[in-house]
Short mmCIF file of C-alpha atoms and ligand atoms in Angstrom, two decimals:
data_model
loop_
_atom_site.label_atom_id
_atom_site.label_comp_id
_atom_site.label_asym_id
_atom_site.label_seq_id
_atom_site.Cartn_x
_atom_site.Cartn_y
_atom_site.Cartn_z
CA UNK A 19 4.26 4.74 19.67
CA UNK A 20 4.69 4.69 15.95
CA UNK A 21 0.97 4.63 14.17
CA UNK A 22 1.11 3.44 10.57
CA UNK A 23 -2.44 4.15 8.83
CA UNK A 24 -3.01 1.28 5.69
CA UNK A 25 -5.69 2.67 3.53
CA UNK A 26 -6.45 0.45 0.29
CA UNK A 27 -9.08 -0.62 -1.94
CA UNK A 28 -10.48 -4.47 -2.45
CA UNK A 29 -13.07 -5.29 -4.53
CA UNK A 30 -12.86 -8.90 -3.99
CA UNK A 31 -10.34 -10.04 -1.64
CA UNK A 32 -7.13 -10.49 -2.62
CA UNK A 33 -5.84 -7.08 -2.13
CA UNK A 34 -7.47 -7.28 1.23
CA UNK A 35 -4.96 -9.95 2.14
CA UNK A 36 -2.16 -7.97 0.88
CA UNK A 37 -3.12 -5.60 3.18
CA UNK A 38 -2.97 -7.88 5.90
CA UNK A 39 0.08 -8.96 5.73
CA UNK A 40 1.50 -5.00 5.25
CA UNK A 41 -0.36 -4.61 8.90
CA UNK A 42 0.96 -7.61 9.95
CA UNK A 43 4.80 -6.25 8.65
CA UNK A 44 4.48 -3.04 9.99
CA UNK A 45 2.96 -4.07 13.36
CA UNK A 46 6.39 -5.40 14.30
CA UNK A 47 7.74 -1.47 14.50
CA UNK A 48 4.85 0.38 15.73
CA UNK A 49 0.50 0.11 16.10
CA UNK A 50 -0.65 -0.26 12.28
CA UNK A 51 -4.29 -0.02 11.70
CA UNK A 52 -6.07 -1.25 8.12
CA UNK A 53 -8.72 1.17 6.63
CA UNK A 54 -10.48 -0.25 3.96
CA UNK A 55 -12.23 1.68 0.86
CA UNK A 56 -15.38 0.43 -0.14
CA UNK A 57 -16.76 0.21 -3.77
CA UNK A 58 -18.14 3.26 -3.90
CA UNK A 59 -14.88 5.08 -2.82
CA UNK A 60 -16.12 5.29 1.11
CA UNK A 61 -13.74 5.50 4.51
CA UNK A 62 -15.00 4.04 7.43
CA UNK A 63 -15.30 6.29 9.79
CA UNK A 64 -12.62 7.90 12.05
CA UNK A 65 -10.43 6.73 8.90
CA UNK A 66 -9.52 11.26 8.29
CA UNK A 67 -8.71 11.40 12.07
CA UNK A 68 -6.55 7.98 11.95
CA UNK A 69 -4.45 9.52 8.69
CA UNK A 70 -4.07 13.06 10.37
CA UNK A 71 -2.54 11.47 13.71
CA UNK A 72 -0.36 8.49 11.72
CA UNK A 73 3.22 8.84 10.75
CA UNK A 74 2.81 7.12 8.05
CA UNK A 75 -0.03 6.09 5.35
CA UNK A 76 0.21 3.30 2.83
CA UNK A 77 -2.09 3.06 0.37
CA UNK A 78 -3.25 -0.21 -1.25
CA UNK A 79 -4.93 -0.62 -4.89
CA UNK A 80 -5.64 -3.00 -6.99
CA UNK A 81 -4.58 -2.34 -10.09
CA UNK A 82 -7.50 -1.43 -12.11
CA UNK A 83 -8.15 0.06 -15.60
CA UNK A 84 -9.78 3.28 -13.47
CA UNK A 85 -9.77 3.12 -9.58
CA UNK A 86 -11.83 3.39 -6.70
CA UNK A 87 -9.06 4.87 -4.94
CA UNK A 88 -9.30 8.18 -6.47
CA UNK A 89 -12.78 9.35 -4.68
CA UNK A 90 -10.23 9.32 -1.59
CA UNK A 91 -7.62 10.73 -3.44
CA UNK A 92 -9.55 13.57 -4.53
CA UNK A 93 -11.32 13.64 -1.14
CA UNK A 94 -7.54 13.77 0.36
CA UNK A 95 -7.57 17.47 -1.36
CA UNK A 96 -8.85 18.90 2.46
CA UNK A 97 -5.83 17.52 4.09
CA UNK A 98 -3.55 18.73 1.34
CA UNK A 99 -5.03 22.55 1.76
CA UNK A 100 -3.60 22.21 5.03
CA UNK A 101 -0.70 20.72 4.46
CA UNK A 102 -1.60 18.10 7.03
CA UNK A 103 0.52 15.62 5.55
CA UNK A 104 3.80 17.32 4.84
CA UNK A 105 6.91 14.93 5.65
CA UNK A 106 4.81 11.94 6.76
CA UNK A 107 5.96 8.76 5.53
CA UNK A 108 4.22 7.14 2.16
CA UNK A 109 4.17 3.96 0.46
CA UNK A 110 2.37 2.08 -1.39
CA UNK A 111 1.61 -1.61 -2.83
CA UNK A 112 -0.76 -3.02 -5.26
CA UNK A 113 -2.15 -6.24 -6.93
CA UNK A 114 -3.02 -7.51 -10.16
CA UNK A 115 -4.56 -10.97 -12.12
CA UNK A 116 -1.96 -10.54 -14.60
CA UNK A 117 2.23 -10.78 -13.85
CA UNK A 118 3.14 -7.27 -15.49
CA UNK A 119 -0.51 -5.55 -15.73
CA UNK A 120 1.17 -2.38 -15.44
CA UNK A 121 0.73 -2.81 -11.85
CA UNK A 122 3.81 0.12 -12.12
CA UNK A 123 0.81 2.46 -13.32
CA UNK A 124 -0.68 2.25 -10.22
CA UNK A 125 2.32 2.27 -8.39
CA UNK A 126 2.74 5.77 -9.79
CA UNK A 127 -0.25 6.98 -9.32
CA UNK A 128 0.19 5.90 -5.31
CA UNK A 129 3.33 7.85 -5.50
CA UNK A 130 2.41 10.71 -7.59
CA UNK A 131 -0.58 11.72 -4.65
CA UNK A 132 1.86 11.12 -1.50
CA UNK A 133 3.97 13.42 -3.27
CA UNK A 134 1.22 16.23 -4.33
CA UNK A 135 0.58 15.96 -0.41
CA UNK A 136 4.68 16.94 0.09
CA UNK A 137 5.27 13.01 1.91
CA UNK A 138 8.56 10.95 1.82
CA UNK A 139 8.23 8.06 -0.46
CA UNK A 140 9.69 4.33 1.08
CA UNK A 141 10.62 1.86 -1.84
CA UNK A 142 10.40 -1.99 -0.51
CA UNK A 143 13.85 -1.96 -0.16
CA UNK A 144 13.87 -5.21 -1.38
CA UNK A 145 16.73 -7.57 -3.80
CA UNK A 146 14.68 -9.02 -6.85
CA UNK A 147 14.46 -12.60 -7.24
CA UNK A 148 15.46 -12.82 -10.36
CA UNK A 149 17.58 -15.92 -10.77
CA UNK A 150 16.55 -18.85 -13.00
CA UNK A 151 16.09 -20.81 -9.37
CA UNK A 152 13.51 -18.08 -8.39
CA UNK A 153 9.87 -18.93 -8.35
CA UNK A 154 6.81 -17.28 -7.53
CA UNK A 155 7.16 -18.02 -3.71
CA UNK A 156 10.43 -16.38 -3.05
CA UNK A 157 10.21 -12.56 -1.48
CA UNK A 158 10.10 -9.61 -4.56
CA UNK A 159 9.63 -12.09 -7.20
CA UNK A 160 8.08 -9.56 -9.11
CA UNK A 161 11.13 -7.32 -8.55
CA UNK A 162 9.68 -4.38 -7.78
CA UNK A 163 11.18 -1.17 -5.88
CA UNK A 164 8.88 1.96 -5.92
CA UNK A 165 6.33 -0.34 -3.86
CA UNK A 166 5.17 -4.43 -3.02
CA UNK A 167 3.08 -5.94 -5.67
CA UNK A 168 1.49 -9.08 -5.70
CA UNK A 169 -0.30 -11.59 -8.40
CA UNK A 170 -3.88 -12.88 -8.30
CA UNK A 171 -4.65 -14.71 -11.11
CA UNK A 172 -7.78 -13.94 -12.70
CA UNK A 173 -9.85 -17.36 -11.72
CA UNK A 174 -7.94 -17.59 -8.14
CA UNK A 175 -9.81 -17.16 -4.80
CA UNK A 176 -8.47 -15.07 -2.12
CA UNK A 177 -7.84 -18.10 -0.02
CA UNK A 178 -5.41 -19.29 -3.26
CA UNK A 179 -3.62 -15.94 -3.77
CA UNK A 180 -1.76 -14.07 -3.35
CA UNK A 181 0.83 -16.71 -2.84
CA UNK A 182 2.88 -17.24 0.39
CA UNK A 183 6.19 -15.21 -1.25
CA UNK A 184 3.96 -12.57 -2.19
CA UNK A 185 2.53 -11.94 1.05
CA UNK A 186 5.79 -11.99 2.89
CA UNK A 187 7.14 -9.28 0.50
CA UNK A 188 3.94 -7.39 1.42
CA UNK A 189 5.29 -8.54 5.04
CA UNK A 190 8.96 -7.17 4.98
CA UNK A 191 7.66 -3.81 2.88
CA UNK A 192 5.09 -2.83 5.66
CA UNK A 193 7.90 -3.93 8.24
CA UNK A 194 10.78 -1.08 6.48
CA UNK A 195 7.89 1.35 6.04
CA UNK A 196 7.01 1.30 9.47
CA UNK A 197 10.86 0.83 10.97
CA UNK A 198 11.58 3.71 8.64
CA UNK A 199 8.51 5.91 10.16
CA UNK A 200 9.87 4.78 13.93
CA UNK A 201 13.57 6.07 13.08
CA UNK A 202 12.15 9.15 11.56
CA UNK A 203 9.47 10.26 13.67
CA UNK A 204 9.65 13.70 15.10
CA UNK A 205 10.90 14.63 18.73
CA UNK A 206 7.32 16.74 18.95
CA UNK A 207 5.28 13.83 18.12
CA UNK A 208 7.00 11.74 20.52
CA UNK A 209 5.61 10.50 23.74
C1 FMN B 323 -12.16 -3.09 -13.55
C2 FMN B 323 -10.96 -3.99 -13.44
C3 FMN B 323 -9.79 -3.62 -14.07
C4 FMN B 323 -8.65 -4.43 -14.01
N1 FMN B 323 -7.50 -4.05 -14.63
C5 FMN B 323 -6.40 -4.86 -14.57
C6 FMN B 323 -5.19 -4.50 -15.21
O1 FMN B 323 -5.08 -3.45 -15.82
N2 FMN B 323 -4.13 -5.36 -15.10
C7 FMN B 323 -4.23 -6.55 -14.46
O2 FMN B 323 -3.26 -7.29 -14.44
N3 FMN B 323 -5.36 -6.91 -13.81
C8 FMN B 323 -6.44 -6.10 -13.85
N4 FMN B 323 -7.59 -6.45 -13.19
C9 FMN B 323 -7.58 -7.63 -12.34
C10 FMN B 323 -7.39 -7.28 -10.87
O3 FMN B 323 -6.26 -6.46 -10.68
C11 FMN B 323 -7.23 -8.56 -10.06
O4 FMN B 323 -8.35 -9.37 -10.27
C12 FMN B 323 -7.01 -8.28 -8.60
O5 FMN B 323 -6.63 -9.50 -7.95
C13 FMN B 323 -8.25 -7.72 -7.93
O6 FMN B 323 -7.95 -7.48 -6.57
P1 FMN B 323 -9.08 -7.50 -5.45
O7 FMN B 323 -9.50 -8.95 -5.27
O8 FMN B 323 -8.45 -6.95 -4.24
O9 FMN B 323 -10.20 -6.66 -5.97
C14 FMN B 323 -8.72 -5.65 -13.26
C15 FMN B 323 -9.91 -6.00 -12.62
C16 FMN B 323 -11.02 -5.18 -12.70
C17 FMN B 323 -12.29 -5.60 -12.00
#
């Protein structure tokens, strides 16, 4: 079976439910597991073990002036002595209050580590909505390709946002990532 590892960052919620609905997404292609960061850069544990056996990680961030995420980025340094992430599958998606908030930055960032650690970067593989019909509840509204995003206004709860369209981008992203992992996945790791 296919094991997609979704290790992200929340500080208060709403990335949490992007996660979700990644897991949810790539659930439909193999056994995806969430592996949430807490705010002082902590794994729960197992979370090493559940990276070194998946086929693919995505990461999850918020998109913050600094991040949390890089205790476990610079933690991820053992793994990348060994090389123990080589050719997995990497992608990433993150969340901001405001509609651009260079939510790209972190985006790169994602990107930049999976491909220190020598991984194969998945895009969403997803059209923009970028019509003058669109609206903010139709799938890549945001229009992004290196990874999903999602909005959270600032004053919005996590029961408010992100919106429906934004979680089923989050949705279809973690559903390529992990299809992508499934077609991929070596003969050796195979059952
Ligand atoms: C320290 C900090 C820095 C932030 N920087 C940005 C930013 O650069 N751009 C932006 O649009 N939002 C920024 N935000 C807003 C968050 O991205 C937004 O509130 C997001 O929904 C938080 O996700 P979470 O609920 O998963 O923590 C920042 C928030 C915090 C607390």
């Amino acid at each position: 079976m296919t094991s997609i590892a979704i290790v992200f960052h929340s500080g208060y919620g709403h990335t949490a439910k992007q996660a979700e609905a990644v897991r949810d997404g790539a659930a439909t292609a193999g056994t995806a597991t969430l592996h949430p960061i807490d705010a002082e850069g902590n794994l729960p544990d197992g979370t090493w073990e559940a990276l070194a056996a998946a086929d693919a990680i995505i990461m999850g961030s918020p998109t913050y002036m600094g991040s949390v995420f890089k205790k476990f980025a610079d933690a991820s340094s053992k793994p990348w002595f060994g090389q123990a992430w080589k050719d997995k599958v990497a992608a990433g998606f993150t969340n901001s209050a405001s509609i651009n908030g260079d939510k790209a930055g972190t985006l790169d960032y994602l990107y930049h580590l999976a491909m220190q650690h020598g991984m194969v970067w998945i895009g969403t593989g997803l059209m923009p909505s970028n019509s003058k019909a669109a609206n903010r509840n139709d799938v890549n509204w945001l229009g992004s390709f290196s990874g999903a995003m999602a909005e959270s206004p600032s004053d919005s709860s996590p029961d408010e946002r992100p919106v429906p369209g934004d979680l089923e981008t989050a949705r279809q992203f973690g559903a390529r990532v992990a299809a992508y992992a499934a077609r991929t996945r070596l003969p050796a790791a195979a059952e």
